[in-house]
Amino acid sequence: MKTETTQITKLLISDLMGEPYKLDPVTVIIEDLGVRAEIGDHKTRQGKIIIECYGRSWTAYWGSMGDRTVAQFFNDCNADYLIGCLARSLSPSRFSGQALVELARKTIICRRQGWRHRNLEFMFLDKEECRELYDQTDELSNADTPERAVDWHFDLLCKIFDTEEPWYFACDATEPNPGYQYLQRIVQAVQAGLLQAGLAMGKVAA
């Protein structure tokens, strides 16, 4: 058995209900695990972070932060990279049935006016065809994934997008992901909190 002690810092960031964060209090637990490798004067440190807000938590470990603490490393990185570490499956955008409705309507208008869309040439729609398809676009709003959109409305999507493979158009029907934006605000609050606490500045103690 081997037992070691590590340096842990806990930070509570509160008073975040106003702009730009609009968040409940955020708890941050930082664990600096020390030097992982040392070559000459060059040190590579490792550590992890746990972030908790309103009953949800995210964690990430970094094994090669250079000669920086977790707090310094966290503040040196951009929010998109950090979100990718904290929540790997979280995407900045997500499929939306309403976005599919808007994309379908835009395409119908493009076809009616003879415009190009997605660098593709569509067959022209006359006035009656345009009105008939446009009136049916509301049906598309009930789909919550591209798969269901294609499965439930295949024939309609084929007619609207002038293709037998409407999948590619359905995948384009996206909107900003609120979950991603939420975590983005949390990351930004943590970075600001680490700076305010003086943890992200200065040199690492030897």
Short mmCIF file of C-alpha atoms in Angstrom, two decimals:
data_model
loop_
_atom_site.label_atom_id
_atom_site.label_comp_id
_atom_site.label_asym_id
_atom_site.label_seq_id
_atom_site.Cartn_x
_atom_site.Cartn_y
_atom_site.Cartn_z
CA MET A 1 0.00 0.00 0.00
CA LYS A 2 1.17 3.50 -0.83
CA THR A 3 -0.36 6.63 0.70
CA GLU A 4 0.36 10.15 -0.49
CA THR A 5 -0.93 13.62 0.30
CA THR A 6 -1.80 16.08 -2.45
CA GLN A 7 -2.44 19.79 -2.50
CA ILE A 8 -6.17 20.55 -2.75
CA THR A 9 -7.75 23.99 -3.00
CA LYS A 10 -11.50 24.56 -2.67
CA LEU A 11 -13.09 27.74 -3.94
CA LEU A 12 -16.70 28.91 -3.63
CA ILE A 13 -17.77 31.48 -6.23
CA SER A 14 -21.08 33.17 -5.45
CA ASP A 15 -23.11 36.27 -6.30
CA LEU A 16 -23.35 35.17 -9.94
CA MET A 17 -27.05 35.72 -10.62
CA GLY A 18 -26.52 38.90 -12.62
CA GLU A 19 -24.91 39.43 -16.00
CA PRO A 20 -22.93 37.95 -17.62
CA TYR A 21 -23.09 34.67 -15.69
CA LYS A 22 -26.67 34.12 -14.43
CA LEU A 23 -25.55 31.18 -12.30
CA ASP A 24 -26.08 29.59 -8.91
CA PRO A 25 -22.99 29.43 -6.68
CA VAL A 26 -20.14 27.45 -8.19
CA THR A 27 -17.81 25.22 -6.16
CA VAL A 28 -14.35 24.51 -7.54
CA ILE A 29 -12.01 21.83 -6.20
CA ILE A 30 -8.48 21.94 -7.57
CA GLU A 31 -5.97 19.15 -6.94
CA ASP A 32 -2.37 19.79 -7.94
CA LEU A 33 -0.67 16.42 -8.21
CA GLY A 34 2.87 17.72 -8.50
CA VAL A 35 5.60 17.22 -11.05
CA ARG A 36 5.00 14.34 -13.43
CA ALA A 37 8.30 14.61 -15.30
CA GLU A 38 11.41 16.72 -15.09
CA ILE A 39 14.05 17.11 -17.79
CA GLY A 40 16.77 19.57 -16.87
CA ASP A 41 15.08 22.81 -15.87
CA HIS A 42 11.81 21.83 -17.57
CA LYS A 43 9.01 20.53 -15.36
CA THR A 44 5.72 19.02 -16.43
CA ARG A 45 3.02 19.13 -13.78
CA GLN A 46 -0.28 17.28 -13.51
CA GLY A 47 -3.57 17.91 -11.77
CA LYS A 48 -7.34 17.84 -11.94
CA ILE A 49 -10.33 20.04 -11.35
CA ILE A 50 -13.89 19.38 -10.18
CA ILE A 51 -16.57 22.01 -10.82
CA GLU A 52 -20.04 21.82 -9.27
CA CYS A 53 -23.08 24.02 -9.88
CA TYR A 54 -26.72 23.40 -8.91
CA GLY A 55 -26.25 19.68 -8.27
CA ARG A 56 -24.28 18.95 -11.44
CA SER A 57 -20.55 18.40 -11.61
CA TRP A 58 -17.82 18.23 -14.23
CA THR A 59 -14.26 17.01 -13.87
CA ALA A 60 -11.09 16.96 -15.94
CA TYR A 61 -7.53 15.73 -15.50
CA TRP A 62 -4.44 17.07 -17.24
CA GLY A 63 -1.20 15.12 -17.17
CA SER A 64 0.96 17.63 -18.98
CA MET A 65 0.37 21.25 -17.99
CA GLY A 66 3.93 22.46 -18.31
CA ASP A 67 5.30 24.25 -15.26
CA ARG A 68 1.87 25.55 -14.22
CA THR A 69 -0.66 24.84 -11.50
CA VAL A 70 -4.15 23.68 -12.44
CA ALA A 71 -5.48 27.20 -11.80
CA GLN A 72 -2.85 28.77 -14.04
CA PHE A 73 -3.39 26.17 -16.75
CA PHE A 74 -7.19 26.55 -16.58
CA ASN A 75 -6.98 30.29 -17.05
CA ASP A 76 -4.51 29.99 -19.92
CA CYS A 77 -6.94 27.84 -21.96
CA ASN A 78 -9.96 29.00 -23.95
CA ALA A 79 -13.48 28.03 -22.94
CA ASP A 80 -14.11 25.75 -25.93
CA TYR A 81 -11.05 23.61 -25.14
CA LEU A 82 -11.98 23.39 -21.45
CA ILE A 83 -15.58 22.40 -22.22
CA GLY A 84 -14.21 19.66 -24.47
CA CYS A 85 -12.25 18.34 -21.50
CA LEU A 86 -15.05 18.69 -18.95
CA ALA A 87 -17.90 17.35 -21.14
CA ARG A 88 -16.53 15.54 -24.19
CA SER A 89 -19.90 14.72 -25.72
CA LEU A 90 -21.34 18.22 -25.39
CA SER A 91 -21.70 20.04 -28.71
CA PRO A 92 -22.00 23.81 -29.26
CA SER A 93 -25.10 23.20 -31.38
CA ARG A 94 -27.98 20.72 -31.44
CA PHE A 95 -30.69 19.60 -33.82
CA SER A 96 -33.96 21.51 -33.62
CA GLY A 97 -37.31 20.77 -35.23
CA GLN A 98 -38.02 24.49 -35.44
CA ALA A 99 -34.65 25.06 -37.10
CA LEU A 100 -35.64 22.40 -39.65
CA VAL A 101 -38.89 24.28 -40.30
CA GLU A 102 -36.93 27.48 -40.93
CA LEU A 103 -34.41 25.72 -43.18
CA ALA A 104 -37.22 24.09 -45.15
CA ARG A 105 -39.02 27.40 -45.64
CA LYS A 106 -35.81 29.11 -46.71
CA THR A 107 -35.18 26.35 -49.24
CA ILE A 108 -38.72 26.55 -50.63
CA ILE A 109 -38.37 30.30 -51.11
CA CYS A 110 -34.97 29.80 -52.75
CA ARG A 111 -36.49 27.31 -55.17
CA ARG A 112 -39.40 29.60 -55.93
CA GLN A 113 -37.08 32.53 -56.66
CA GLY A 114 -34.51 30.45 -58.51
CA TRP A 115 -31.71 30.95 -55.96
CA ARG A 116 -28.98 28.47 -55.17
CA HIS A 117 -28.77 26.92 -51.70
CA ARG A 118 -25.77 25.03 -50.28
CA ASN A 119 -24.16 25.43 -53.72
CA LEU A 120 -26.76 23.09 -55.18
CA GLU A 121 -29.11 23.60 -58.08
CA PHE A 122 -32.76 22.93 -57.21
CA MET A 123 -35.68 22.42 -59.52
CA PHE A 124 -37.81 25.55 -59.77
CA LEU A 125 -41.13 25.56 -57.89
CA ASP A 126 -44.22 27.18 -59.32
CA LYS A 127 -46.56 29.20 -57.11
CA GLU A 128 -48.92 26.31 -56.29
CA GLU A 129 -46.09 23.88 -55.46
CA CYS A 130 -44.42 26.49 -53.29
CA ARG A 131 -47.60 27.20 -51.30
CA GLU A 132 -48.40 23.50 -50.87
CA LEU A 133 -44.95 22.66 -49.49
CA TYR A 134 -44.72 25.80 -47.37
CA ASP A 135 -48.04 25.00 -45.68
CA GLN A 136 -46.72 21.57 -44.66
CA THR A 137 -43.49 22.74 -43.07
CA ASP A 138 -45.06 23.12 -39.60
CA GLU A 139 -45.23 19.32 -39.46
CA LEU A 140 -41.45 19.18 -39.21
CA SER A 141 -41.31 20.91 -35.82
CA ASN A 142 -42.27 17.73 -33.91
CA ALA A 143 -38.97 15.97 -34.67
CA ASP A 144 -36.32 16.09 -31.94
CA THR A 145 -33.51 14.33 -33.82
CA PRO A 146 -32.42 14.21 -37.49
CA GLU A 147 -33.19 10.49 -37.50
CA ARG A 148 -36.80 11.02 -36.44
CA ALA A 149 -37.20 13.92 -38.84
CA VAL A 150 -36.17 11.73 -41.78
CA ASP A 151 -38.12 8.72 -40.51
CA TRP A 152 -41.36 10.64 -39.88
CA HIS A 153 -41.24 13.08 -42.78
CA PHE A 154 -39.14 11.39 -45.46
CA ASP A 155 -41.46 12.06 -48.41
CA LEU A 156 -42.02 15.71 -47.44
CA LEU A 157 -38.30 16.35 -46.94
CA CYS A 158 -37.50 14.75 -50.29
CA LYS A 159 -39.96 17.09 -51.97
CA ILE A 160 -38.72 20.19 -50.16
CA PHE A 161 -35.01 19.56 -50.68
CA ASP A 162 -35.36 18.00 -54.12
CA THR A 163 -33.38 14.91 -53.13
CA GLU A 164 -33.72 11.26 -52.18
CA GLU A 165 -31.21 11.81 -49.35
CA PRO A 166 -32.71 14.50 -47.10
CA TRP A 167 -30.54 13.36 -44.18
CA TYR A 168 -27.79 15.82 -45.06
CA PHE A 169 -30.22 18.75 -44.96
CA ALA A 170 -31.82 17.58 -41.71
CA CYS A 171 -28.40 17.52 -40.05
CA ASP A 172 -27.96 21.19 -40.98
CA ALA A 173 -31.02 22.16 -38.93
CA THR A 174 -29.30 23.22 -35.72
CA GLU A 175 -29.56 25.86 -33.03
CA PRO A 176 -27.16 26.92 -30.24
CA ASN A 177 -27.07 24.29 -27.49
CA PRO A 178 -28.27 25.78 -24.16
CA GLY A 179 -26.32 23.13 -22.24
CA TYR A 180 -23.11 24.20 -23.93
CA GLN A 181 -23.83 27.87 -23.30
CA TYR A 182 -24.55 27.06 -19.63
CA LEU A 183 -21.22 25.30 -19.16
CA GLN A 184 -19.50 28.09 -21.07
CA ARG A 185 -20.78 30.62 -18.51
CA ILE A 186 -19.61 28.36 -15.68
CA VAL A 187 -16.12 28.06 -17.16
CA GLN A 188 -15.92 31.83 -17.58
CA ALA A 189 -17.06 32.34 -13.97
CA VAL A 190 -14.44 29.90 -12.72
CA GLN A 191 -11.70 31.65 -14.67
CA ALA A 192 -12.76 35.01 -13.27
CA GLY A 193 -12.97 33.54 -9.75
CA LEU A 194 -9.49 32.01 -9.96
CA LEU A 195 -8.09 35.35 -11.04
CA GLN A 196 -9.91 37.22 -8.28
CA ALA A 197 -8.61 34.74 -5.70
CA GLY A 198 -5.07 35.21 -6.98
CA LEU A 199 -4.69 31.52 -7.83
CA ALA A 200 -4.08 31.94 -11.55
CA MET A 201 -1.21 34.40 -11.29
CA GLY A 202 2.40 34.25 -10.24
CA LYS A 203 4.96 31.48 -10.44
CA VAL A 204 4.67 27.93 -9.22
CA ALA A 205 6.42 27.28 -5.96
CA ALA A 206 9.38 24.97 -6.34
#
